[in-house]
Amino acid sequence: MYLPDFEYFTPDSVEEACQLLSKYGPKAMAIAGGTDIVVKMKKEVLAPEILVSIGHLPELKKIEYVPGKGVVIGAGVTHNEVQNSKILQEKYLSVCEAAHQMANNQVRNLGTIGGNISNAVPSADMPPILIALDTTVKIVGSKKERTLPLEDVFKGPNQTVLEHDELITEFVIPDGSFTGSTYLKFGLRASGALAVVGVAASVQMDGGVIKDARIVLGAVSPVPLRAKEAENLLKGKQASEELFEEAGVIASGECRPISDIRASAEYRRDMVRVFTRRALLKAVNEGHV
Amino acid sequence: MAKEFSYLNMKREYSYIGKSLKRTDILDKVTGRGKFAADLKFSNMLYGKLIRSTEAHARIIKIDTSEAEKLPGVRAIITAKDVPSIKYGLSPARYDENIFCIDKVRYYGDKIGAICAVDEETLYKALKLIKVEYEVLPAVFTPAEAAKPDAPQIFEEYPGNINTEIHLEFGDVEKAKQEAYYIRTDRLQGQRTLHGFIEPHCSIAYWEGKRVTIHSAHQSAHYLQHHIARIFDMKEGDVRVVLPYIGGGFGGKVDISGLDIAAVALSKITGQPVKMFYDLEEVWYNGRARHGMDMKYTTGVTKEGKILFVENETILDGGAYTGLGVASAYYAGALLTVLYDFDNYRFDAYRYVTNLPPCGAQRGHGQPHPRYAFESHLDHIAEDLGMDPIEIRLINARKANTVTPNGYEVKSYYLKEANEMARDASGWKDKKGKLPVGRGIGVGNGGFVTGAGYCMYRTDLPHSVAMIKIYDDGTHAIVYTNAVDIGQGSDTVLTQMAAQAMGYPYEDITICTRDTDLSTLDFGAYASRQTLMAGWAVKRAGEDVKRKILAQAAEMLKVKEDGGYRFGKLTPEELDCEEGIVFVKQEPAVNITFAEVARAYFVKHGVLIGRGYYHPGKLGGTHKGAAVGTSPAYSSATQVAEVEVDMETGLTKVVGTWDVHDSGFVVNPQLLHGQVHGAFSMGIGETIWEKVVFDEKGKVLNGNFAEYRLPTALDMPYVESLVLDTFEPNGPWGVKEVGEGATTPTLGCVANAVYDAIGVRISELPLTPEKIWRALKEKEAKEKGGK
Ligand SMILES: Cc1cc2nc3c(=O)[nH]c(=O)nc-3n(C[C@H](O)[C@H](O)[C@H](O)COP(=O)(O)OP(=O)(O)OC[C@H]3O[C@@H](n4cnc5c(N)ncnc54)[C@H](O)[C@@H]3O)c2cc1C
């Protein structure tokens, strides 16, 4: 495998980066940690002539809590930075845990949360938990800026709503009413395995009653999938293992898995049942873990 | 019958062996200073790659290299017409591989030609410009397809696609059948796996006059030299092989790779050094790893569980060529008789050629799958008889000083004691049958040859030769041997042995290996032979040095008159040398340094050299194929594994493992434990995760370490590695092997533990979560249906 030639820009700001992307059009692409794009270039899946580096930009590197707004995470933050963030550990340990379960230490040191979302792989580990927590995304382009729910960013495998001059700059996990959340990744070994199934759940509890819940499934449909029927089942009900099992059964009916070399669709469906139940149990009983 | 004699508990204390001394290569490896083949650069060096087939079975109609040749920087493109049309392989009976395919390709990835260019960038660009036109032929991808009467024939020389056929019988199986109290048949399948070494093959060749030098990531300098000389019709003395540090081999760097041959050919044509290399994915096509096997065992036992006979029918998926594969087929049946003591044995095997990458040797050559199958089978027999699995193994374990029905002579052998020790260490009695659902414990036995009894080609050469040179002033020693350290630590162990044999400090010895010009013959790292075979040669060379030192010292030492000695009147027999000091045995205070004596020797005689060599002589077994499996010594081992299976997902976590090795005298305990840890990692991976997967065209689908899942450090269980104190009379200081033997019980013991945990036998490796999940579903459905 040989990395083909390309030109490399290191802009000083997001603005300049967007202008470069706009100026050169589709032959230019952003590079953050490079853990997805470089692999694809070596495999000749992608052949950008120009790479615009954004991983170094300080404005994309923050993790802060803004009262009234929520936790703001810059798109250039690496998975290890997410994992080790004091703010996130206090507020949403579940997000840190999701980052920690990803890939291996080397990749977590380079790979960014922005790259993980923009790459839009069905098995990606960060989208389910972030969607479960109602995260919004700030998107900046050379001409305009917009904010979208993360859920609406994905269009299909490797496809997002981003235009070629647009960058994700930050994620906001809004102050919300969720009392617990978790992400369970089912991979085929302890480290360096992609999710066969990933299930995130978030719940808002009122004593033993579930006021609100979200279930987000990874690796079992072209985009991260809300299991809305299962969510609806839960609302207003007394939490119980039987109920979670029932939610799992419904969620496994809602997903649209494929068979590949890692697992069959049939198996993935059943794992959605198992991990939906387990995730709900954990989020209800243990808080944000 | 041989005289009863126990080689147990013979431990002795030594200065330099039996100790975990620091590895000789440790600083090179931890600092990154050590050079592997891919690190080497020579001036004017060209970069080369093989041109590989993109069809599994096809006639080559046309190879169009014209566009690639036009690309500036491309130096040479060669195909079959540019090289000798000689066939090669590893075993003369089955030389079936051409340097480049002559008329047809036999697997996706087969070698069509080679190309070299001034840099890698040009090379990759040029490769894409080469167009090969094929007439696609129907292909076969499994032995079952290959065996069909109307199956396409892959080779003219292998009618019915049968590459190797073995039919052996020892004792009288039919008669034993009449006597058996209980007979059971089980059929199990082992998958095609890959070694998983991190360093892909790489080979650099350059010519100087009539001589060629090859630097290669290879497990044997000698075989590479021998085959290159044969293929290019050269004298062996005109081929110099240098092996840099090797990033793991596990059997995958024993076959002569297409890279070696192409590098030699291309550098001849271009007059420049040529570096040929595989990308990691190409190793899946050219790595020559473990055969997939379909194994059927029928065993008859007495009421007490004593084995009366075994029938073993094994089918191997060989892939496209033979290489080491013929030995793999024989090994699949050869060593069961060593493990267990029974008289009547039938072994039938068929190795089929298929249109997949060729298989060869992987750690435990031909053994791990058969061990997995038989150990599973034996557990079922024990269960049917109401016996504890360890109990049936104790009853049948072979004993020391016996001869197997297929003629192998077994000296030290303490499998029974290994079982007992593993049983006690693992807490077996408190666990077996008492663990909750989803948790299980299993046992497996194994072991291996300590070196193959015969060279791979017919020759009377000694198997290992060593030389030790002492510096002029006696302050340093160089050990010469072409034993190959592929990471297992043979350089360290042989240096320790040299130190012990000479009585000379370990720190003052440098080992000079892996260079056919500079060092001395050894067949290399395969069949777990280095410690015993190169060990003998080094020990003898060291003793030769010591003999000369003592003779010289006898002339130099003087003792008090009332001690009964006088100056110059000592005999060498009255002296000894340890840790660099020569002393009078009866009066150690009378001594002189080794260095002083060595210098005096140098002044008088010139260079002080010790020489040693080893040949195993004629070994047991007279049947066809006896050469595979006969060995001067056999290791044995018992492993126990404890697992936890998630009964909903099927995910297995191995929580604890115990290994007890009957490994003879252990030269370096730390290195032994390293082998055992590595063996568990490899064996657990093969039991639960690993399998090479192909698409319908014979293309590898998981040719990377993300999708070909080896266990990571996080997947490793608790490992307890224990050693029996045994002594092997055929080994220097009593040594035997551990490197390959340690992998052979793992698959069986983990599979048995999974069976114990879930109560269903899955008859095909690997035991992936999904397979376990499916088996549990089926079991549940059956139980419901039954009610
Ligand atoms: C060995 C290995 C294991 C892996 N394991 C996992 C795993 O377990 N789970 C998992 O989810 N992923 C895994 N990945 C994938 C990858 O590491 C992650 O998706 C990572 O988060 C990508 O981030 P990056 O910064 O490296 O992206 P890059 O490779 O730099 O970029 C990826 C894509 O996103 C675009 N992009 C990057 N940042 C932005 C932005 N701010 N705005 C708009 N577009 C942007 C780029 O143009 C490019 O198209 C693995 C990768 C490797 C190599």
mmCIF file of N, CA and C in Angstrom, chain B residues 262-311:
data_model
loop_
_atom_site.group_PDB
_atom_site.id
_atom_site.type_symbol
_atom_site.label_atom_id
_atom_site.label_comp_id
_atom_site.label_asym_id
_atom_site.label_seq_id
_atom_site.Cartn_x
_atom_site.Cartn_y
_atom_site.Cartn_z
ATOM 1 N N ALA B 262 12.695 -14.085 -6.557
ATOM 2 C CA ALA B 262 12.567 -12.935 -7.449
ATOM 3 C C ALA B 262 13.670 -11.910 -7.186
ATOM 4 N N ALA B 263 14.042 -11.725 -5.939
ATOM 5 C CA ALA B 263 15.103 -10.753 -5.623
ATOM 6 C C ALA B 263 16.409 -11.178 -6.275
ATOM 7 N N VAL B 264 16.698 -12.466 -6.204
ATOM 8 C CA VAL B 264 17.932 -12.975 -6.817
ATOM 9 C C VAL B 264 17.890 -12.761 -8.340
ATOM 10 N N ALA B 265 16.748 -13.102 -8.936
ATOM 11 C CA ALA B 265 16.639 -12.981 -10.400
ATOM 12 C C ALA B 265 16.706 -11.519 -10.839
ATOM 13 N N LEU B 266 15.983 -10.664 -10.149
ATOM 14 C CA LEU B 266 15.940 -9.256 -10.559
ATOM 15 C C LEU B 266 17.279 -8.551 -10.346
ATOM 16 N N SER B 267 17.981 -8.891 -9.285
ATOM 17 C CA SER B 267 19.248 -8.200 -9.051
ATOM 18 C C SER B 267 20.300 -8.689 -10.048
ATOM 19 N N LYS B 268 20.143 -9.912 -10.505
ATOM 20 C CA LYS B 268 21.050 -10.419 -11.552
ATOM 21 C C LYS B 268 20.851 -9.612 -12.842
ATOM 22 N N ILE B 269 19.585 -9.405 -13.182
ATOM 23 C CA ILE B 269 19.273 -8.704 -14.432
ATOM 24 C C ILE B 269 19.655 -7.232 -14.362
ATOM 25 N N THR B 270 19.373 -6.601 -13.229
ATOM 26 C CA THR B 270 19.591 -5.147 -13.126
ATOM 27 C C THR B 270 20.997 -4.787 -12.671
ATOM 28 N N GLY B 271 21.691 -5.741 -12.050
ATOM 29 C CA GLY B 271 23.011 -5.423 -11.507
ATOM 30 C C GLY B 271 22.943 -4.541 -10.272
ATOM 31 N N GLN B 272 21.761 -4.428 -9.689
ATOM 32 C CA GLN B 272 21.604 -3.591 -8.499
ATOM 33 C C GLN B 272 20.968 -4.420 -7.385
ATOM 34 N N PRO B 273 21.187 -3.994 -6.134
ATOM 35 C CA PRO B 273 20.475 -4.684 -5.044
ATOM 36 C C PRO B 273 18.964 -4.499 -5.233
ATOM 37 N N VAL B 274 18.215 -5.546 -4.987
ATOM 38 C CA VAL B 274 16.753 -5.448 -5.115
ATOM 39 C C VAL B 274 16.104 -5.892 -3.809
ATOM 40 N N LYS B 275 15.238 -5.035 -3.316
ATOM 41 C CA LYS B 275 14.479 -5.371 -2.100
ATOM 42 C C LYS B 275 13.058 -5.743 -2.490
ATOM 43 N N MET B 276 12.700 -6.988 -2.192
ATOM 44 C CA MET B 276 11.332 -7.460 -2.465
ATOM 45 C C MET B 276 10.604 -7.534 -1.128
ATOM 46 N N PHE B 277 9.357 -7.130 -1.114
ATOM 47 C CA PHE B 277 8.635 -7.144 0.171
ATOM 48 C C PHE B 277 7.151 -7.385 -0.032
ATOM 49 N N TYR B 278 6.546 -7.936 1.005
ATOM 50 C CA TYR B 278 5.090 -8.065 1.012
ATOM 51 C C TYR B 278 4.497 -6.942 1.841
ATOM 52 N N ASP B 279 3.354 -6.437 1.411
ATOM 53 C CA ASP B 279 2.527 -5.648 2.315
ATOM 54 C C ASP B 279 1.852 -6.652 3.233
ATOM 55 N N LEU B 280 1.369 -6.156 4.349
ATOM 56 C CA LEU B 280 0.800 -7.074 5.336
ATOM 57 C C LEU B 280 -0.255 -7.997 4.719
ATOM 58 N N GLU B 281 -1.140 -7.443 3.908
ATOM 59 C CA GLU B 281 -2.215 -8.264 3.356
ATOM 60 C C GLU B 281 -1.678 -9.420 2.513
ATOM 61 N N GLU B 282 -0.536 -9.185 1.850
ATOM 62 C CA GLU B 282 0.024 -10.239 0.998
ATOM 63 C C GLU B 282 0.472 -11.452 1.799
ATOM 64 N N VAL B 283 0.709 -11.246 3.088
ATOM 65 C CA VAL B 283 1.102 -12.376 3.940
ATOM 66 C C VAL B 283 -0.038 -13.397 4.029
ATOM 67 N N TRP B 284 -1.269 -12.918 3.935
ATOM 68 C CA TRP B 284 -2.407 -13.853 3.968
ATOM 69 C C TRP B 284 -2.371 -14.792 2.742
ATOM 70 N N TYR B 285 -1.797 -14.299 1.659
ATOM 71 C CA TYR B 285 -1.730 -15.110 0.445
ATOM 72 C C TYR B 285 -0.478 -15.982 0.397
ATOM 73 N N ASN B 286 0.567 -15.508 1.050
ATOM 74 C CA ASN B 286 1.848 -16.200 0.896
ATOM 75 C C ASN B 286 2.418 -16.704 2.211
ATOM 76 N N GLY B 287 1.630 -16.609 3.262
ATOM 77 C CA GLY B 287 2.156 -16.904 4.597
ATOM 78 C C GLY B 287 2.307 -18.371 4.900
ATOM 79 N N ARG B 288 1.608 -19.254 4.199
ATOM 80 C CA ARG B 288 1.737 -20.699 4.405
ATOM 81 C C ARG B 288 1.452 -21.099 5.843
ATOM 82 N N ALA B 289 0.253 -20.869 6.251
ATOM 83 C CA ALA B 289 -0.092 -21.118 7.645
ATOM 84 C C ALA B 289 -0.839 -22.428 7.812
ATOM 85 N N ARG B 290 -1.560 -22.522 8.916
ATOM 86 C CA ARG B 290 -2.155 -23.783 9.312
ATOM 87 C C ARG B 290 -3.223 -24.272 8.341
ATOM 88 N N HIS B 291 -3.153 -25.583 8.037
ATOM 89 C CA HIS B 291 -4.163 -26.215 7.183
ATOM 90 C C HIS B 291 -5.514 -26.277 7.904
ATOM 91 N N GLY B 292 -6.574 -26.099 7.161
ATOM 92 C CA GLY B 292 -7.880 -26.494 7.672
ATOM 93 C C GLY B 292 -7.946 -28.018 7.641
ATOM 94 N N MET B 293 -8.518 -28.625 8.677
ATOM 95 C CA MET B 293 -8.568 -30.092 8.728
ATOM 96 C C MET B 293 -9.946 -30.558 9.143
ATOM 97 N N ASP B 294 -10.332 -31.670 8.544
ATOM 98 C CA ASP B 294 -11.581 -32.333 8.898
ATOM 99 C C ASP B 294 -11.175 -33.685 9.474
ATOM 100 N N MET B 295 -11.467 -33.894 10.745
ATOM 101 C CA MET B 295 -10.877 -35.046 11.438
ATOM 102 C C MET B 295 -11.957 -35.938 12.026
ATOM 103 N N LYS B 296 -11.834 -37.213 11.721
ATOM 104 C CA LYS B 296 -12.779 -38.182 12.281
ATOM 105 C C LYS B 296 -11.996 -39.187 13.115
ATOM 106 N N TYR B 297 -12.370 -39.303 14.365
ATOM 107 C CA TYR B 297 -11.692 -40.243 15.252
ATOM 108 C C TYR B 297 -12.682 -41.279 15.745
ATOM 109 N N THR B 298 -12.283 -42.551 15.674
ATOM 110 C CA THR B 298 -13.044 -43.626 16.303
ATOM 111 C C THR B 298 -12.113 -44.302 17.293
ATOM 112 N N THR B 299 -12.574 -44.381 18.517
ATOM 113 C CA THR B 299 -11.723 -44.934 19.567
ATOM 114 C C THR B 299 -12.494 -45.987 20.348
ATOM 115 N N GLY B 300 -11.808 -47.069 20.638
ATOM 116 C CA GLY B 300 -12.394 -48.108 21.479
ATOM 117 C C GLY B 300 -11.646 -48.180 22.791
ATOM 118 N N VAL B 301 -12.383 -48.339 23.869
ATOM 119 C CA VAL B 301 -11.764 -48.371 25.197
ATOM 120 C C VAL B 301 -12.289 -49.565 25.999
ATOM 121 N N THR B 302 -11.564 -49.872 27.050
ATOM 122 C CA THR B 302 -12.051 -50.872 28.007
ATOM 123 C C THR B 302 -13.049 -50.191 28.934
ATOM 124 N N LYS B 303 -13.639 -50.978 29.780
ATOM 125 C CA LYS B 303 -14.584 -50.464 30.765
ATOM 126 C C LYS B 303 -13.932 -49.394 31.653
ATOM 127 N N GLU B 304 -12.641 -49.574 31.870
ATOM 128 C CA GLU B 304 -11.910 -48.660 32.762
ATOM 129 C C GLU B 304 -11.430 -47.416 32.023
ATOM 130 N N GLY B 305 -11.637 -47.386 30.715
ATOM 131 C CA GLY B 305 -11.236 -46.203 29.973
ATOM 132 C C GLY B 305 -9.882 -46.317 29.296
ATOM 133 N N LYS B 306 -9.281 -47.495 29.332
ATOM 134 C CA LYS B 306 -7.984 -47.674 28.667
ATOM 135 C C LYS B 306 -8.216 -47.759 27.162
ATOM 136 N N ILE B 307 -7.461 -46.977 26.414
ATOM 137 C CA ILE B 307 -7.641 -46.971 24.957
ATOM 138 C C ILE B 307 -7.103 -48.261 24.357
ATOM 139 N N LEU B 308 -7.932 -48.903 23.524
ATOM 140 C CA LEU B 308 -7.481 -50.130 22.853
ATOM 141 C C LEU B 308 -7.063 -49.854 21.414
ATOM 142 N N PHE B 309 -7.809 -48.981 20.780
ATOM 143 C CA PHE B 309 -7.427 -48.650 19.401
ATOM 144 C C PHE B 309 -7.928 -47.252 19.062
ATOM 145 N N VAL B 310 -7.311 -46.689 18.045
ATOM 146 C CA VAL B 310 -7.802 -45.417 17.495
ATOM 147 C C VAL B 310 -7.745 -45.504 15.975
ATOM 148 N N GLU B 311 -8.836 -45.072 15.356
ATOM 149 C CA GLU B 311 -8.847 -44.885 13.903
ATOM 150 C C GLU B 311 -8.936 -43.392 13.638
#
